Amino acid sequence: MNSEVYINSLKKSLSKVSEDEKNDAIEFYSEYIQDAGFENISDIEKELGTPKQLARKIIADNAIKNDDIKSKKGERSGMFENTKTIWLVILAILATPVAIPVLIIILALMIGMFAALFGFIVSIICLIIVGVIFTGVIFIFGVSLIGTKSLFGLGLIGLGFAIIGLTIVIFSGLYLFISWLIQVIAQAFRNIYEKSNKSQHESED
């Protein structure tokens, strides 16, 4: 009866995953709990964590598995998917017994990476703002010279368009860089998560 209460709570915590993934997880852990012969919920939670904690682990495992499938097919996960994976892995790690030491590593990794990313983005944004202001001034000055110094005015307007094109290129490059960096961070978090799972299994053995 206690195992049924635990499994039902796990089902509710897995409401946002696909039916196939939920059914596979429920079947696996139902058999696991039955084979282990746990007598009450406290014994189950001592081994697997609370239903919500186990659900976080299952969701993170599925996200990593889906990323691996895409990688084998030659597909790349998008920035949103990688960001979601990072968040799911963080939640899953926090649900494990080794959360404290791993959390320290995660925080150090996050602070270093995001500090570098923030500094880079701020620098680029400042340059873009200056470029936009400078472009506006050039356009206004160039248009004002059309009547008196046409060639020079047209040259300034052309320079303004060139700066606009350069800004678009910078924005595109910045987006690609951020996407790449998030992918690297997602992979780093996946490695940490897999190592924490491995160390947990080794300690249990």
mmCIF file with all atom_site columns, C-alpha atoms in Angstrom:
data_model
loop_
_atom_site.group_PDB
_atom_site.id
_atom_site.type_symbol
_atom_site.label_atom_id
_atom_site.label_alt_id
_atom_site.label_comp_id
_atom_site.label_asym_id
_atom_site.label_entity_id
_atom_site.label_seq_id
_atom_site.pdbx_PDB_ins_code
_atom_site.Cartn_x
_atom_site.Cartn_y
_atom_site.Cartn_z
_atom_site.occupancy
_atom_site.B_iso_or_equiv
_atom_site.pdbx_formal_charge
_atom_site.auth_seq_id
_atom_site.auth_comp_id
_atom_site.auth_asym_id
_atom_site.auth_atom_id
_atom_site.pdbx_PDB_model_num
ATOM 1   C CA . MET A 1 1   ? 0.000  0.000  0.000   1.00 0.00 ? 1   MET A CA 1
ATOM 2   C CA . ASN A 1 2   ? 2.820  2.390  0.876   1.00 0.00 ? 2   ASN A CA 1
ATOM 3   C CA . SER A 1 3   ? 4.496  1.681  -2.446  1.00 0.00 ? 3   SER A CA 1
ATOM 4   C CA . GLU A 1 4   ? 1.256  2.490  -4.266  1.00 0.00 ? 4   GLU A CA 1
ATOM 5   C CA . VAL A 1 5   ? 1.066  5.880  -2.532  1.00 0.00 ? 5   VAL A CA 1
ATOM 6   C CA . TYR A 1 6   ? 4.659  6.595  -3.552  1.00 0.00 ? 6   TYR A CA 1
ATOM 7   C CA . ILE A 1 7   ? 4.097  5.499  -7.160  1.00 0.00 ? 7   ILE A CA 1
ATOM 8   C CA . ASN A 1 8   ? 0.891  7.550  -7.438  1.00 0.00 ? 8   ASN A CA 1
ATOM 9   C CA . SER A 1 9   ? 2.753  10.631 -6.197  1.00 0.00 ? 9   SER A CA 1
ATOM 10  C CA . LEU A 1 10  ? 5.494  9.906  -8.722  1.00 0.00 ? 10  LEU A CA 1
ATOM 11  C CA . LYS A 1 11  ? 2.903  9.733  -11.509 1.00 0.00 ? 11  LYS A CA 1
ATOM 12  C CA . LYS A 1 12  ? 1.584  13.173 -10.557 1.00 0.00 ? 12  LYS A CA 1
ATOM 13  C CA . SER A 1 13  ? 5.112  14.599 -10.516 1.00 0.00 ? 13  SER A CA 1
ATOM 14  C CA . LEU A 1 14  ? 5.683  13.211 -14.017 1.00 0.00 ? 14  LEU A CA 1
ATOM 15  C CA . SER A 1 15  ? 2.554  14.799 -15.474 1.00 0.00 ? 15  SER A CA 1
ATOM 16  C CA . LYS A 1 16  ? 4.548  16.966 -17.906 1.00 0.00 ? 16  LYS A CA 1
ATOM 17  C CA . VAL A 1 17  ? 6.520  14.149 -19.559 1.00 0.00 ? 17  VAL A CA 1
ATOM 18  C CA . SER A 1 18  ? 5.273  12.056 -22.452 1.00 0.00 ? 18  SER A CA 1
ATOM 19  C CA . GLU A 1 19  ? 3.038  9.076  -21.731 1.00 0.00 ? 19  GLU A CA 1
ATOM 20  C CA . ASP A 1 20  ? 5.613  6.594  -23.037 1.00 0.00 ? 20  ASP A CA 1
ATOM 21  C CA . GLU A 1 21  ? 8.400  8.017  -20.857 1.00 0.00 ? 21  GLU A CA 1
ATOM 22  C CA . LYS A 1 22  ? 6.103  8.162  -17.823 1.00 0.00 ? 22  LYS A CA 1
ATOM 23  C CA . ASN A 1 23  ? 4.865  4.592  -18.297 1.00 0.00 ? 23  ASN A CA 1
ATOM 24  C CA . ASP A 1 24  ? 8.423  3.291  -18.709 1.00 0.00 ? 24  ASP A CA 1
ATOM 25  C CA . ALA A 1 25  ? 9.551  5.067  -15.543 1.00 0.00 ? 25  ALA A CA 1
ATOM 26  C CA . ILE A 1 26  ? 6.550  3.937  -13.506 1.00 0.00 ? 26  ILE A CA 1
ATOM 27  C CA . GLU A 1 27  ? 6.982  0.341  -14.646 1.00 0.00 ? 27  GLU A CA 1
ATOM 28  C CA . PHE A 1 28  ? 10.709 0.349  -13.863 1.00 0.00 ? 28  PHE A CA 1
ATOM 29  C CA . TYR A 1 29  ? 10.439 1.864  -10.385 1.00 0.00 ? 29  TYR A CA 1
ATOM 30  C CA . SER A 1 30  ? 7.357  -0.170 -9.461  1.00 0.00 ? 30  SER A CA 1
ATOM 31  C CA . GLU A 1 31  ? 9.331  -3.339 -10.143 1.00 0.00 ? 31  GLU A CA 1
ATOM 32  C CA . TYR A 1 32  ? 12.400 -1.897 -8.408  1.00 0.00 ? 32  TYR A CA 1
ATOM 33  C CA . ILE A 1 33  ? 10.443 -1.088 -5.238  1.00 0.00 ? 33  ILE A CA 1
ATOM 34  C CA . GLN A 1 34  ? 8.725  -4.467 -5.285  1.00 0.00 ? 34  GLN A CA 1
ATOM 35  C CA . ASP A 1 35  ? 11.973 -6.396 -5.767  1.00 0.00 ? 35  ASP A CA 1
ATOM 36  C CA . ALA A 1 36  ? 13.721 -4.377 -3.040  1.00 0.00 ? 36  ALA A CA 1
ATOM 37  C CA . GLY A 1 37  ? 10.959 -5.263 -0.572  1.00 0.00 ? 37  GLY A CA 1
ATOM 38  C CA . PHE A 1 38  ? 10.673 -1.853 1.053   1.00 0.00 ? 38  PHE A CA 1
ATOM 39  C CA . GLU A 1 39  ? 8.256  -1.905 3.969   1.00 0.00 ? 39  GLU A CA 1
ATOM 40  C CA . ASN A 1 40  ? 7.274  1.754  4.169   1.00 0.00 ? 40  ASN A CA 1
ATOM 41  C CA . ILE A 1 41  ? 7.579  5.086  2.355   1.00 0.00 ? 41  ILE A CA 1
ATOM 42  C CA . SER A 1 42  ? 10.481 6.265  4.507   1.00 0.00 ? 42  SER A CA 1
ATOM 43  C CA . ASP A 1 43  ? 12.555 3.294  3.310   1.00 0.00 ? 43  ASP A CA 1
ATOM 44  C CA . ILE A 1 44  ? 11.672 4.074  -0.304  1.00 0.00 ? 44  ILE A CA 1
ATOM 45  C CA . GLU A 1 45  ? 12.526 7.769  0.091   1.00 0.00 ? 45  GLU A CA 1
ATOM 46  C CA . LYS A 1 46  ? 15.796 6.892  1.792   1.00 0.00 ? 46  LYS A CA 1
ATOM 47  C CA . GLU A 1 47  ? 16.779 4.920  -1.297  1.00 0.00 ? 47  GLU A CA 1
ATOM 48  C CA . LEU A 1 48  ? 15.148 6.917  -4.114  1.00 0.00 ? 48  LEU A CA 1
ATOM 49  C CA . GLY A 1 49  ? 14.306 10.289 -2.577  1.00 0.00 ? 49  GLY A CA 1
ATOM 50  C CA . THR A 1 50  ? 10.852 11.818 -2.504  1.00 0.00 ? 50  THR A CA 1
ATOM 51  C CA . PRO A 1 51  ? 8.584  11.344 -5.542  1.00 0.00 ? 51  PRO A CA 1
ATOM 52  C CA . LYS A 1 52  ? 9.334  14.911 -6.667  1.00 0.00 ? 52  LYS A CA 1
ATOM 53  C CA . GLN A 1 53  ? 13.079 14.361 -6.341  1.00 0.00 ? 53  GLN A CA 1
ATOM 54  C CA . LEU A 1 54  ? 12.907 11.107 -8.281  1.00 0.00 ? 54  LEU A CA 1
ATOM 55  C CA . ALA A 1 55  ? 10.739 12.777 -10.929 1.00 0.00 ? 55  ALA A CA 1
ATOM 56  C CA . ARG A 1 56  ? 13.394 15.470 -11.407 1.00 0.00 ? 56  ARG A CA 1
ATOM 57  C CA . LYS A 1 57  ? 16.018 12.779 -11.919 1.00 0.00 ? 57  LYS A CA 1
ATOM 58  C CA . ILE A 1 58  ? 13.817 10.911 -14.411 1.00 0.00 ? 58  ILE A CA 1
ATOM 59  C CA . ILE A 1 59  ? 13.077 14.099 -16.375 1.00 0.00 ? 59  ILE A CA 1
ATOM 60  C CA . ALA A 1 60  ? 16.781 15.026 -16.486 1.00 0.00 ? 60  ALA A CA 1
ATOM 61  C CA . ASP A 1 61  ? 17.727 11.496 -17.567 1.00 0.00 ? 61  ASP A CA 1
ATOM 62  C CA . ASN A 1 62  ? 15.160 11.630 -20.372 1.00 0.00 ? 62  ASN A CA 1
ATOM 63  C CA . ALA A 1 63  ? 16.368 15.059 -21.505 1.00 0.00 ? 63  ALA A CA 1
ATOM 64  C CA . ILE A 1 64  ? 19.955 13.796 -21.669 1.00 0.00 ? 64  ILE A CA 1
ATOM 65  C CA . LYS A 1 65  ? 18.839 10.630 -23.473 1.00 0.00 ? 65  LYS A CA 1
ATOM 66  C CA . ASN A 1 66  ? 16.917 12.677 -26.060 1.00 0.00 ? 66  ASN A CA 1
ATOM 67  C CA . ASP A 1 67  ? 19.971 14.909 -26.591 1.00 0.00 ? 67  ASP A CA 1
ATOM 68  C CA . ASP A 1 68  ? 22.109 11.808 -27.147 1.00 0.00 ? 68  ASP A CA 1
ATOM 69  C CA . ILE A 1 69  ? 19.618 10.504 -29.707 1.00 0.00 ? 69  ILE A CA 1
ATOM 70  C CA . LYS A 1 70  ? 19.704 13.817 -31.571 1.00 0.00 ? 70  LYS A CA 1
ATOM 71  C CA . SER A 1 71  ? 23.496 13.853 -31.442 1.00 0.00 ? 71  SER A CA 1
ATOM 72  C CA . LYS A 1 72  ? 23.693 10.354 -32.952 1.00 0.00 ? 72  LYS A CA 1
ATOM 73  C CA . LYS A 1 73  ? 21.382 11.498 -35.755 1.00 0.00 ? 73  LYS A CA 1
ATOM 74  C CA . GLY A 1 74  ? 23.685 14.440 -36.446 1.00 0.00 ? 74  GLY A CA 1
ATOM 75  C CA . GLU A 1 75  ? 21.158 16.953 -35.108 1.00 0.00 ? 75  GLU A CA 1
ATOM 76  C CA . ARG A 1 76  ? 22.012 19.786 -32.734 1.00 0.00 ? 76  ARG A CA 1
ATOM 77  C CA . SER A 1 77  ? 19.877 20.920 -29.828 1.00 0.00 ? 77  SER A CA 1
ATOM 78  C CA . GLY A 1 78  ? 18.736 24.532 -29.959 1.00 0.00 ? 78  GLY A CA 1
ATOM 79  C CA . MET A 1 79  ? 19.593 27.231 -27.442 1.00 0.00 ? 79  MET A CA 1
ATOM 80  C CA . PHE A 1 80  ? 16.234 26.834 -25.686 1.00 0.00 ? 80  PHE A CA 1
ATOM 81  C CA . GLU A 1 81  ? 16.622 23.043 -25.414 1.00 0.00 ? 81  GLU A CA 1
ATOM 82  C CA . ASN A 1 82  ? 20.162 23.363 -24.027 1.00 0.00 ? 82  ASN A CA 1
ATOM 83  C CA . THR A 1 83  ? 19.017 25.959 -21.494 1.00 0.00 ? 83  THR A CA 1
ATOM 84  C CA . LYS A 1 84  ? 16.184 23.655 -20.449 1.00 0.00 ? 84  LYS A CA 1
ATOM 85  C CA . THR A 1 85  ? 18.641 20.767 -20.082 1.00 0.00 ? 85  THR A CA 1
ATOM 86  C CA . ILE A 1 86  ? 20.875 22.878 -17.825 1.00 0.00 ? 86  ILE A CA 1
ATOM 87  C CA . TRP A 1 87  ? 17.931 23.750 -15.593 1.00 0.00 ? 87  TRP A CA 1
ATOM 88  C CA . LEU A 1 88  ? 16.664 20.152 -15.441 1.00 0.00 ? 88  LEU A CA 1
ATOM 89  C CA . VAL A 1 89  ? 20.120 18.842 -14.570 1.00 0.00 ? 89  VAL A CA 1
ATOM 90  C CA . ILE A 1 90  ? 20.503 21.426 -11.796 1.00 0.00 ? 90  ILE A CA 1
ATOM 91  C CA . LEU A 1 91  ? 17.167 20.374 -10.292 1.00 0.00 ? 91  LEU A CA 1
ATOM 92  C CA . ALA A 1 92  ? 18.109 16.697 -10.585 1.00 0.00 ? 92  ALA A CA 1
ATOM 93  C CA . ILE A 1 93  ? 21.498 17.232 -8.927  1.00 0.00 ? 93  ILE A CA 1
ATOM 94  C CA . LEU A 1 94  ? 19.902 19.152 -6.081  1.00 0.00 ? 94  LEU A CA 1
ATOM 95  C CA . ALA A 1 95  ? 17.628 16.136 -5.541  1.00 0.00 ? 95  ALA A CA 1
ATOM 96  C CA . THR A 1 96  ? 20.536 13.718 -5.054  1.00 0.00 ? 96  THR A CA 1
ATOM 97  C CA . PRO A 1 97  ? 22.299 12.928 -1.751  1.00 0.00 ? 97  PRO A CA 1
ATOM 98  C CA . VAL A 1 98  ? 25.584 14.300 -3.151  1.00 0.00 ? 98  VAL A CA 1
ATOM 99  C CA . ALA A 1 99  ? 23.957 17.667 -3.839  1.00 0.00 ? 99  ALA A CA 1
ATOM 100 C CA . ILE A 1 100 ? 26.131 19.773 -1.512  1.00 0.00 ? 100 ILE A CA 1
ATOM 101 C CA . PRO A 1 101 ? 29.628 19.062 -2.932  1.00 0.00 ? 101 PRO A CA 1
ATOM 102 C CA . VAL A 1 102 ? 28.334 18.962 -6.484  1.00 0.00 ? 102 VAL A CA 1
ATOM 103 C CA . LEU A 1 103 ? 26.384 22.170 -5.911  1.00 0.00 ? 103 LEU A CA 1
ATOM 104 C CA . ILE A 1 104 ? 29.606 23.941 -4.935  1.00 0.00 ? 104 ILE A CA 1
ATOM 105 C CA . ILE A 1 105 ? 31.180 22.827 -8.217  1.00 0.00 ? 105 ILE A CA 1
ATOM 106 C CA . ILE A 1 106 ? 28.087 23.933 -10.140 1.00 0.00 ? 106 ILE A CA 1
ATOM 107 C CA . LEU A 1 107 ? 28.026 27.359 -8.497  1.00 0.00 ? 107 LEU A CA 1
ATOM 108 C CA . ALA A 1 108 ? 31.724 27.912 -9.204  1.00 0.00 ? 108 ALA A CA 1
ATOM 109 C CA . LEU A 1 109 ? 31.237 26.792 -12.799 1.00 0.00 ? 109 LEU A CA 1
ATOM 110 C CA . MET A 1 110 ? 28.154 28.947 -13.242 1.00 0.00 ? 110 MET A CA 1
ATOM 111 C CA . ILE A 1 111 ? 29.726 32.054 -11.715 1.00 0.00 ? 111 ILE A CA 1
ATOM 112 C CA . GLY A 1 112 ? 32.827 31.771 -13.877 1.00 0.00 ? 112 GLY A CA 1
ATOM 113 C CA . MET A 1 113 ? 30.992 31.088 -17.131 1.00 0.00 ? 113 MET A CA 1
ATOM 114 C CA . PHE A 1 114 ? 28.198 33.583 -16.664 1.00 0.00 ? 114 PHE A CA 1
ATOM 115 C CA . ALA A 1 115 ? 30.585 36.297 -15.453 1.00 0.00 ? 115 ALA A CA 1
ATOM 116 C CA . ALA A 1 116 ? 32.613 35.879 -18.628 1.00 0.00 ? 116 ALA A CA 1
ATOM 117 C CA . LEU A 1 117 ? 29.458 35.770 -20.742 1.00 0.00 ? 117 LEU A CA 1
ATOM 118 C CA . PHE A 1 118 ? 27.955 38.819 -19.005 1.00 0.00 ? 118 PHE A CA 1
ATOM 119 C CA . GLY A 1 119 ? 31.131 40.860 -19.432 1.00 0.00 ? 119 GLY A CA 1
ATOM 120 C CA . PHE A 1 120 ? 31.355 39.947 -23.102 1.00 0.00 ? 120 PHE A CA 1
ATOM 121 C CA . ILE A 1 121 ? 27.693 40.730 -23.794 1.00 0.00 ? 121 ILE A CA 1
ATOM 122 C CA . VAL A 1 122 ? 27.838 44.075 -21.967 1.00 0.00 ? 122 VAL A CA 1
ATOM 123 C CA . SER A 1 123 ? 30.919 45.082 -23.945 1.00 0.00 ? 123 SER A CA 1
ATOM 124 C CA . ILE A 1 124 ? 29.263 44.188 -27.243 1.00 0.00 ? 124 ILE A CA 1
ATOM 125 C CA . ILE A 1 125 ? 26.032 45.970 -26.317 1.00 0.00 ? 125 ILE A CA 1
ATOM 126 C CA . CYS A 1 126 ? 27.959 49.121 -25.383 1.00 0.00 ? 126 CYS A CA 1
ATOM 127 C CA . LEU A 1 127 ? 29.768 49.020 -28.699 1.00 0.00 ? 127 LEU A CA 1
ATOM 128 C CA . ILE A 1 128 ? 26.472 48.535 -30.548 1.00 0.00 ? 128 ILE A CA 1
ATOM 129 C CA . ILE A 1 129 ? 24.835 51.461 -28.721 1.00 0.00 ? 129 ILE A CA 1
ATOM 130 C CA . VAL A 1 130 ? 27.767 53.703 -29.574 1.00 0.00 ? 130 VAL A CA 1
ATOM 131 C CA . GLY A 1 131 ? 27.596 52.453 -33.156 1.00 0.00 ? 131 GLY A CA 1
ATOM 132 C CA . VAL A 1 132 ? 23.867 53.188 -33.416 1.00 0.00 ? 132 VAL A CA 1
ATOM 133 C CA . ILE A 1 133 ? 24.313 56.713 -32.067 1.00 0.00 ? 133 ILE A CA 1
ATOM 134 C CA . PHE A 1 134 ? 27.247 57.311 -34.385 1.00 0.00 ? 134 PHE A CA 1
ATOM 135 C CA . THR A 1 135 ? 25.244 55.944 -37.342 1.00 0.00 ? 135 THR A CA 1
ATOM 136 C CA . GLY A 1 136 ? 22.330 58.253 -36.555 1.00 0.00 ? 136 GLY A CA 1
ATOM 137 C CA . VAL A 1 137 ? 24.628 61.258 -36.467 1.00 0.00 ? 137 VAL A CA 1
ATOM 138 C CA . ILE A 1 138 ? 26.227 60.229 -39.765 1.00 0.00 ? 138 ILE A CA 1
ATOM 139 C CA . PHE A 1 139 ? 22.826 59.804 -41.458 1.00 0.00 ? 139 PHE A CA 1
ATOM 140 C CA . ILE A 1 140 ? 21.592 63.178 -40.272 1.00 0.00 ? 140 ILE A CA 1
ATOM 141 C CA . PHE A 1 141 ? 24.817 64.893 -41.274 1.00 0.00 ? 141 PHE A CA 1
ATOM 142 C CA . GLY A 1 142 ? 24.902 63.093 -44.616 1.00 0.00 ? 142 GLY A CA 1
ATOM 143 C CA . VAL A 1 143 ? 21.303 64.008 -45.495 1.00 0.00 ? 143 VAL A CA 1
ATOM 144 C CA . SER A 1 144 ? 21.941 67.633 -44.560 1.00 0.00 ? 144 SER A CA 1
ATOM 145 C CA . LEU A 1 145 ? 24.837 67.759 -47.026 1.00 0.00 ? 145 LEU A CA 1
ATOM 146 C CA . ILE A 1 146 ? 22.929 66.300 -50.003 1.00 0.00 ? 146 ILE A CA 1
ATOM 147 C CA . GLY A 1 147 ? 21.987 69.735 -51.297 1.00 0.00 ? 147 GLY A CA 1
ATOM 148 C CA . THR A 1 148 ? 25.461 71.320 -51.021 1.00 0.00 ? 148 THR A CA 1
ATOM 149 C CA . LYS A 1 149 ? 28.019 68.523 -51.069 1.00 0.00 ? 149 LYS A CA 1
ATOM 150 C CA . SER A 1 150 ? 26.185 65.634 -52.677 1.00 0.00 ? 150 SER A CA 1
ATOM 151 C CA . LEU A 1 151 ? 29.092 63.209 -53.050 1.00 0.00 ? 151 LEU A CA 1
ATOM 152 C CA . PHE A 1 152 ? 30.286 63.711 -49.509 1.00 0.00 ? 152 PHE A CA 1
ATOM 153 C CA . GLY A 1 153 ? 26.720 63.437 -48.174 1.00 0.00 ? 153 GLY A CA 1
ATOM 154 C CA . LEU A 1 154 ? 26.100 60.240 -50.137 1.00 0.00 ? 154 LEU A CA 1
ATOM 155 C CA . GLY A 1 155 ? 29.400 58.884 -48.870 1.00 0.00 ? 155 GLY A CA 1
ATOM 156 C CA . LEU A 1 156 ? 28.339 59.478 -45.289 1.00 0.00 ? 156 LEU A CA 1
ATOM 157 C CA . ILE A 1 157 ? 24.977 57.809 -45.896 1.00 0.00 ? 157 ILE A CA 1
ATOM 158 C CA . GLY A 1 158 ? 26.781 54.834 -47.453 1.00 0.00 ? 158 GLY A CA 1
ATOM 159 C CA . LEU A 1 159 ? 29.023 54.683 -44.388 1.00 0.00 ? 159 LEU A CA 1
ATOM 160 C CA . GLY A 1 160 ? 25.912 54.630 -42.218 1.00 0.00 ? 160 GLY A CA 1
ATOM 161 C CA . PHE A 1 161 ? 24.528 51.664 -44.146 1.00 0.00 ? 161 PHE A CA 1
ATOM 162 C CA . ALA A 1 162 ? 27.894 49.918 -43.819 1.00 0.00 ? 162 ALA A CA 1
ATOM 163 C CA . ILE A 1 163 ? 27.773 50.378 -40.042 1.00 0.00 ? 163 ILE A CA 1
ATOM 164 C CA . ILE A 1 164 ? 24.220 48.993 -39.987 1.00 0.00 ? 164 ILE A CA 1
ATOM 165 C CA . GLY A 1 165 ? 25.419 45.938 -41.900 1.00 0.00 ? 165 GLY A CA 1
ATOM 166 C CA . LEU A 1 166 ? 28.326 45.521 -39.491 1.00 0.00 ? 166 LEU A CA 1
ATOM 167 C CA . THR A 1 167 ? 25.921 45.749 -36.547 1.00 0.00 ? 167 THR A CA 1
ATOM 168 C CA . ILE A 1 168 ? 23.759 42.986 -38.033 1.00 0.00 ? 168 ILE A CA 1
ATOM 169 C CA . VAL A 1 169 ? 26.850 40.823 -38.487 1.00 0.00 ? 169 VAL A CA 1
ATOM 170 C CA . ILE A 1 170 ? 27.886 41.462 -34.869 1.00 0.00 ? 170 ILE A CA 1
ATOM 171 C CA . PHE A 1 171 ? 24.393 40.596 -33.614 1.00 0.00 ? 171 PHE A CA 1
ATOM 172 C CA . SER A 1 172 ? 24.424 37.370 -35.638 1.00 0.00 ? 172 SER A CA 1
ATOM 173 C CA . GLY A 1 173 ? 27.878 36.471 -34.356 1.00 0.00 ? 173 GLY A CA 1
ATOM 174 C CA . LEU A 1 174 ? 26.826 37.240 -30.788 1.00 0.00 ? 174 LEU A CA 1
ATOM 175 C CA . TYR A 1 175 ? 23.779 34.979 -31.112 1.00 0.00 ? 175 TYR A CA 1
ATOM 176 C CA . LEU A 1 176 ? 25.888 32.137 -32.509 1.00 0.00 ? 176 LEU A CA 1
ATOM 177 C CA . PHE A 1 177 ? 28.469 32.608 -29.754 1.00 0.00 ? 177 PHE A CA 1
ATOM 178 C CA . ILE A 1 178 ? 25.838 32.557 -26.997 1.00 0.00 ? 178 ILE A CA 1
ATOM 179 C CA . SER A 1 179 ? 24.227 29.457 -28.539 1.00 0.00 ? 179 SER A CA 1
ATOM 180 C CA . TRP A 1 180 ? 27.615 27.725 -28.650 1.00 0.00 ? 180 TRP A CA 1
ATOM 181 C CA . LEU A 1 181 ? 28.458 28.749 -25.083 1.00 0.00 ? 181 LEU A CA 1
ATOM 182 C CA . ILE A 1 182 ? 25.114 27.501 -23.748 1.00 0.00 ? 182 ILE A CA 1
ATOM 183 C CA . GLN A 1 183 ? 25.715 24.208 -25.550 1.00 0.00 ? 183 GLN A CA 1
ATOM 184 C CA . VAL A 1 184 ? 29.138 23.933 -23.893 1.00 0.00 ? 184 VAL A CA 1
ATOM 185 C CA . ILE A 1 185 ? 27.640 24.732 -20.484 1.00 0.00 ? 185 ILE A CA 1
ATOM 186 C CA . ALA A 1 186 ? 24.861 22.180 -21.042 1.00 0.00 ? 186 ALA A CA 1
ATOM 187 C CA . GLN A 1 187 ? 27.465 19.518 -21.875 1.00 0.00 ? 187 GLN A CA 1
ATOM 188 C CA . ALA A 1 188 ? 29.480 20.432 -18.776 1.00 0.00 ? 188 ALA A CA 1
ATOM 189 C CA . PHE A 1 189 ? 26.385 20.105 -16.582 1.00 0.00 ? 189 PHE A CA 1
ATOM 190 C CA . ARG A 1 190 ? 25.545 16.778 -18.196 1.00 0.00 ? 190 ARG A CA 1
ATOM 191 C CA . ASN A 1 191 ? 29.042 15.501 -17.393 1.00 0.00 ? 191 ASN A CA 1
ATOM 192 C CA . ILE A 1 192 ? 28.730 16.657 -13.773 1.00 0.00 ? 192 ILE A CA 1
ATOM 193 C CA . TYR A 1 193 ? 25.343 14.978 -13.477 1.00 0.00 ? 193 TYR A CA 1
ATOM 194 C CA . GLU A 1 194 ? 26.568 11.717 -14.966 1.00 0.00 ? 194 GLU A CA 1
ATOM 195 C CA . LYS A 1 195 ? 29.604 11.721 -12.667 1.00 0.00 ? 195 LYS A CA 1
ATOM 196 C CA . SER A 1 196 ? 27.414 12.403 -9.626  1.00 0.00 ? 196 SER A CA 1
ATOM 197 C CA . ASN A 1 197 ? 25.176 9.466  -10.606 1.00 0.00 ? 197 ASN A CA 1
ATOM 198 C CA . LYS A 1 198 ? 28.214 7.264  -11.095 1.00 0.00 ? 198 LYS A CA 1
ATOM 199 C CA . SER A 1 199 ? 29.704 8.197  -7.718  1.00 0.00 ? 199 SER A CA 1
ATOM 200 C CA . GLN A 1 200 ? 26.344 7.622  -6.063  1.00 0.00 ? 200 GLN A CA 1
ATOM 201 C CA . HIS A 1 201 ? 26.054 4.122  -7.546  1.00 0.00 ? 201 HIS A CA 1
ATOM 202 C CA . GLU A 1 202 ? 29.632 3.317  -6.522  1.00 0.00 ? 202 GLU A CA 1
ATOM 203 C CA . SER A 1 203 ? 28.956 4.435  -2.941  1.00 0.00 ? 203 SER A CA 1
ATOM 204 C CA . GLU A 1 204 ? 25.841 2.236  -2.853  1.00 0.00 ? 204 GLU A CA 1
ATOM 205 C CA . ASP A 1 205 ? 27.830 -0.749 -4.078  1.00 0.00 ? 205 ASP A CA 1
#
